[in-house]
């Protein structure tokens, strides 16, 4: 049986680490670089009264989809190699058809998925995440999502420590040939006077939570891995550690989460029907854990290099020997990632 990995050609080394770990257990893997579809890869899907199934052909060889035992939905980069000079409407149509073709293939595979696309798309909604996190007993920041400047100004007056602004989606703005990522930012008094742009794009606003540490918690099945960073030691990383992500890369350390917080996070994952998630949490100076968000396909590669955080091994194990009931009650089967 084979693990099918949905990714792209330029994904990082986490793919090879998971593949290697699956091979060490005696399993097989097949990598589907979606950026090469439909230009370089071939996919045949059959559904009629005689037979159903499919064949995927890449530079690795040919995969009979009936032999797939589990799927790792890692990254999606459809149609990136389509001709740049292609007429825009036709190019968009090609991408949409290619996307639907792959999504239909995945939907037809009645095997374990890490995670089903429909679960991922639902769980990506930040409002839902915050609502469920609150319901399972996690602390959350007071949050406002709006396109109304007056509401933002009123909201900001409630918090002496100020408020921050953030986007619900990750994206970059390209100016003068440079990529500028949109980070989380504190709102200044001048910002509060210049909110007219909200009429074109709503934004998320939250109370500014004091930080002792920032935590990245990676959940794989029933296993919880936690790491911490002191983002407050650098001025530029105080509102968003990603601004100094490269500088802080080697400063992450394994962190022992309280059992109560682990159980609540696993309850959150079960409610969202996810087997994998990268969760951001703030530890406040008065020792409170404040949930920010969960990324259903979040990155873990830089944390996988830390001692005791063998995340790739856990992913490989889950894909190689998936549970029969992946969304059963988790709290009674908690596995500690840290001793």
JSON list of C-alpha atoms in Angstrom, two decimals, residues 82-175:
[
{"chain": "A", "resi": 82, "resn": "UNK", "atom": "CA", "xyz": [0.93, 27.00, -17.52]},
{"chain": "A", "resi": 83, "resn": "UNK", "atom": "CA", "xyz": [2.27, 29.45, -20.14]},
{"chain": "A", "resi": 84, "resn": "UNK", "atom": "CA", "xyz": [2.48, 32.97, -18.70]},
{"chain": "A", "resi": 85, "resn": "UNK", "atom": "CA", "xyz": [1.33, 34.43, -22.02]},
{"chain": "A", "resi": 86, "resn": "UNK", "atom": "CA", "xyz": [-1.83, 32.32, -22.02]},
{"chain": "A", "resi": 87, "resn": "UNK", "atom": "CA", "xyz": [-5.00, 34.42, -22.32]},
{"chain": "A", "resi": 88, "resn": "UNK", "atom": "CA", "xyz": [-6.00, 35.19, -18.69]},
{"chain": "A", "resi": 89, "resn": "UNK", "atom": "CA", "xyz": [-9.56, 33.88, -18.89]},
{"chain": "A", "resi": 90, "resn": "UNK", "atom": "CA", "xyz": [-8.43, 30.63, -20.50]},
{"chain": "A", "resi": 91, "resn": "UNK", "atom": "CA", "xyz": [-5.57, 30.27, -18.01]},
{"chain": "A", "resi": 92, "resn": "UNK", "atom": "CA", "xyz": [-7.96, 30.72, -15.09]},
{"chain": "A", "resi": 93, "resn": "UNK", "atom": "CA", "xyz": [-10.37, 28.19, -16.63]},
{"chain": "A", "resi": 94, "resn": "UNK", "atom": "CA", "xyz": [-7.53, 25.67, -17.02]},
{"chain": "A", "resi": 95, "resn": "UNK", "atom": "CA", "xyz": [-6.49, 26.14, -13.38]},
{"chain": "A", "resi": 96, "resn": "UNK", "atom": "CA", "xyz": [-10.06, 25.74, -12.14]},
{"chain": "A", "resi": 97, "resn": "UNK", "atom": "CA", "xyz": [-10.63, 22.57, -14.19]},
{"chain": "A", "resi": 98, "resn": "UNK", "atom": "CA", "xyz": [-7.31, 21.12, -13.01]},
{"chain": "A", "resi": 99, "resn": "UNK", "atom": "CA", "xyz": [-8.19, 22.00, -9.41]},
{"chain": "A", "resi": 100, "resn": "UNK", "atom": "CA", "xyz": [-11.59, 20.35, -9.66]},
{"chain": "A", "resi": 101, "resn": "UNK", "atom": "CA", "xyz": [-10.02, 17.27, -11.24]},
{"chain": "A", "resi": 102, "resn": "UNK", "atom": "CA", "xyz": [-7.56, 16.77, -8.38]},
{"chain": "A", "resi": 103, "resn": "UNK", "atom": "CA", "xyz": [-10.14, 17.58, -5.71]},
{"chain": "A", "resi": 104, "resn": "UNK", "atom": "CA", "xyz": [-12.50, 15.07, -7.30]},
{"chain": "A", "resi": 105, "resn": "UNK", "atom": "CA", "xyz": [-9.75, 12.48, -7.28]},
{"chain": "A", "resi": 106, "resn": "UNK", "atom": "CA", "xyz": [-9.11, 13.09, -3.58]},
{"chain": "A", "resi": 107, "resn": "UNK", "atom": "CA", "xyz": [-12.81, 12.99, -2.72]},
{"chain": "A", "resi": 108, "resn": "UNK", "atom": "CA", "xyz": [-13.14, 9.62, -4.43]},
{"chain": "A", "resi": 109, "resn": "UNK", "atom": "CA", "xyz": [-10.30, 8.02, -2.43]},
{"chain": "A", "resi": 110, "resn": "UNK", "atom": "CA", "xyz": [-12.00, 6.22, 0.45]},
{"chain": "A", "resi": 111, "resn": "UNK", "atom": "CA", "xyz": [-8.89, 6.07, 2.62]},
{"chain": "A", "resi": 112, "resn": "UNK", "atom": "CA", "xyz": [-7.41, 7.98, 5.57]},
{"chain": "A", "resi": 113, "resn": "UNK", "atom": "CA", "xyz": [-6.74, 11.65, 4.73]},
{"chain": "A", "resi": 114, "resn": "UNK", "atom": "CA", "xyz": [-4.48, 13.99, 6.67]},
{"chain": "A", "resi": 115, "resn": "UNK", "atom": "CA", "xyz": [-6.77, 15.84, 6.41]},
{"chain": "A", "resi": 116, "resn": "UNK", "atom": "CA", "xyz": [-9.89, 15.74, 4.19]},
{"chain": "A", "resi": 117, "resn": "UNK", "atom": "CA", "xyz": [-10.01, 18.94, 2.12]},
{"chain": "A", "resi": 118, "resn": "UNK", "atom": "CA", "xyz": [-13.57, 19.68, 3.21]},
{"chain": "A", "resi": 119, "resn": "UNK", "atom": "CA", "xyz": [-12.46, 19.53, 6.88]},
{"chain": "A", "resi": 120, "resn": "UNK", "atom": "CA", "xyz": [-9.49, 21.79, 6.18]},
{"chain": "A", "resi": 121, "resn": "UNK", "atom": "CA", "xyz": [-11.53, 24.42, 4.38]},
{"chain": "A", "resi": 122, "resn": "UNK", "atom": "CA", "xyz": [-14.14, 24.53, 7.14]},
{"chain": "A", "resi": 123, "resn": "UNK", "atom": "CA", "xyz": [-11.55, 24.68, 9.91]},
{"chain": "A", "resi": 124, "resn": "UNK", "atom": "CA", "xyz": [-9.69, 27.57, 8.24]},
{"chain": "A", "resi": 125, "resn": "UNK", "atom": "CA", "xyz": [-12.43, 30.01, 9.26]},
{"chain": "A", "resi": 126, "resn": "UNK", "atom": "CA", "xyz": [-10.99, 32.09, 12.11]},
{"chain": "A", "resi": 127, "resn": "UNK", "atom": "CA", "xyz": [-14.39, 32.96, 13.57]},
{"chain": "A", "resi": 128, "resn": "UNK", "atom": "CA", "xyz": [-15.23, 29.27, 13.88]},
{"chain": "A", "resi": 129, "resn": "UNK", "atom": "CA", "xyz": [-11.84, 28.51, 15.46]},
{"chain": "A", "resi": 130, "resn": "UNK", "atom": "CA", "xyz": [-12.29, 31.19, 18.13]},
{"chain": "A", "resi": 131, "resn": "UNK", "atom": "CA", "xyz": [-15.86, 30.11, 18.84]},
{"chain": "A", "resi": 132, "resn": "UNK", "atom": "CA", "xyz": [-14.93, 26.44, 19.27]},
{"chain": "A", "resi": 133, "resn": "UNK", "atom": "CA", "xyz": [-11.80, 27.30, 21.29]},
{"chain": "A", "resi": 134, "resn": "UNK", "atom": "CA", "xyz": [-13.96, 29.27, 23.71]},
{"chain": "A", "resi": 135, "resn": "UNK", "atom": "CA", "xyz": [-16.49, 26.42, 23.91]},
{"chain": "A", "resi": 136, "resn": "UNK", "atom": "CA", "xyz": [-13.81, 23.88, 24.88]},
{"chain": "A", "resi": 137, "resn": "UNK", "atom": "CA", "xyz": [-12.53, 26.18, 27.63]},
{"chain": "A", "resi": 138, "resn": "UNK", "atom": "CA", "xyz": [-9.55, 27.92, 26.04]},
{"chain": "A", "resi": 139, "resn": "UNK", "atom": "CA", "xyz": [-8.86, 31.61, 26.66]},
{"chain": "A", "resi": 140, "resn": "UNK", "atom": "CA", "xyz": [-9.25, 33.73, 23.52]},
{"chain": "A", "resi": 141, "resn": "UNK", "atom": "CA", "xyz": [-8.58, 37.43, 22.83]},
{"chain": "A", "resi": 142, "resn": "UNK", "atom": "CA", "xyz": [-11.51, 39.81, 22.43]},
{"chain": "A", "resi": 143, "resn": "UNK", "atom": "CA", "xyz": [-11.90, 40.00, 18.68]},
{"chain": "A", "resi": 144, "resn": "UNK", "atom": "CA", "xyz": [-13.68, 42.26, 16.20]},
{"chain": "A", "resi": 145, "resn": "UNK", "atom": "CA", "xyz": [-13.95, 41.56, 12.46]},
{"chain": "A", "resi": 146, "resn": "UNK", "atom": "CA", "xyz": [-15.44, 44.50, 10.58]},
{"chain": "A", "resi": 147, "resn": "UNK", "atom": "CA", "xyz": [-15.34, 47.00, 7.73]},
{"chain": "A", "resi": 148, "resn": "UNK", "atom": "CA", "xyz": [-16.79, 49.81, 9.91]},
{"chain": "A", "resi": 149, "resn": "UNK", "atom": "CA", "xyz": [-14.20, 52.40, 11.07]},
{"chain": "A", "resi": 150, "resn": "UNK", "atom": "CA", "xyz": [-16.46, 53.76, 13.82]},
{"chain": "A", "resi": 151, "resn": "UNK", "atom": "CA", "xyz": [-16.82, 50.31, 15.36]},
{"chain": "A", "resi": 152, "resn": "UNK", "atom": "CA", "xyz": [-13.03, 49.86, 15.35]},
{"chain": "A", "resi": 153, "resn": "UNK", "atom": "CA", "xyz": [-12.47, 53.19, 17.10]},
{"chain": "A", "resi": 154, "resn": "UNK", "atom": "CA", "xyz": [-15.03, 52.31, 19.77]},
{"chain": "A", "resi": 155, "resn": "UNK", "atom": "CA", "xyz": [-13.48, 48.84, 20.20]},
{"chain": "A", "resi": 156, "resn": "UNK", "atom": "CA", "xyz": [-9.99, 50.31, 20.64]},
{"chain": "A", "resi": 157, "resn": "UNK", "atom": "CA", "xyz": [-11.11, 52.54, 23.52]},
{"chain": "A", "resi": 158, "resn": "UNK", "atom": "CA", "xyz": [-11.86, 49.44, 25.63]},
{"chain": "A", "resi": 159, "resn": "UNK", "atom": "CA", "xyz": [-8.25, 48.29, 26.04]},
{"chain": "A", "resi": 160, "resn": "UNK", "atom": "CA", "xyz": [-5.52, 50.23, 27.81]},
{"chain": "A", "resi": 161, "resn": "UNK", "atom": "CA", "xyz": [-2.88, 48.00, 26.21]},
{"chain": "A", "resi": 162, "resn": "UNK", "atom": "CA", "xyz": [-4.20, 48.86, 22.77]},
{"chain": "A", "resi": 163, "resn": "UNK", "atom": "CA", "xyz": [-5.36, 46.67, 19.89]},
{"chain": "A", "resi": 164, "resn": "UNK", "atom": "CA", "xyz": [-3.72, 44.92, 16.97]},
{"chain": "A", "resi": 165, "resn": "UNK", "atom": "CA", "xyz": [-4.84, 44.43, 13.39]},
{"chain": "A", "resi": 166, "resn": "UNK", "atom": "CA", "xyz": [-4.42, 41.29, 11.31]},
{"chain": "A", "resi": 167, "resn": "UNK", "atom": "CA", "xyz": [-5.72, 39.62, 8.18]},
{"chain": "A", "resi": 168, "resn": "UNK", "atom": "CA", "xyz": [-7.73, 36.40, 8.06]},
{"chain": "A", "resi": 169, "resn": "UNK", "atom": "CA", "xyz": [-5.70, 35.19, 5.08]},
{"chain": "A", "resi": 170, "resn": "UNK", "atom": "CA", "xyz": [-1.94, 35.07, 4.55]},
{"chain": "A", "resi": 171, "resn": "UNK", "atom": "CA", "xyz": [-0.76, 37.05, 1.58]},
{"chain": "A", "resi": 172, "resn": "UNK", "atom": "CA", "xyz": [1.98, 39.37, 0.35]},
{"chain": "A", "resi": 173, "resn": "UNK", "atom": "CA", "xyz": [1.94, 42.69, -1.49]},
{"chain": "A", "resi": 174, "resn": "UNK", "atom": "CA", "xyz": [4.47, 43.21, -4.28]},
{"chain": "A", "resi": 175, "resn": "UNK", "atom": "CA", "xyz": [5.93, 46.71, -4.54]}
]
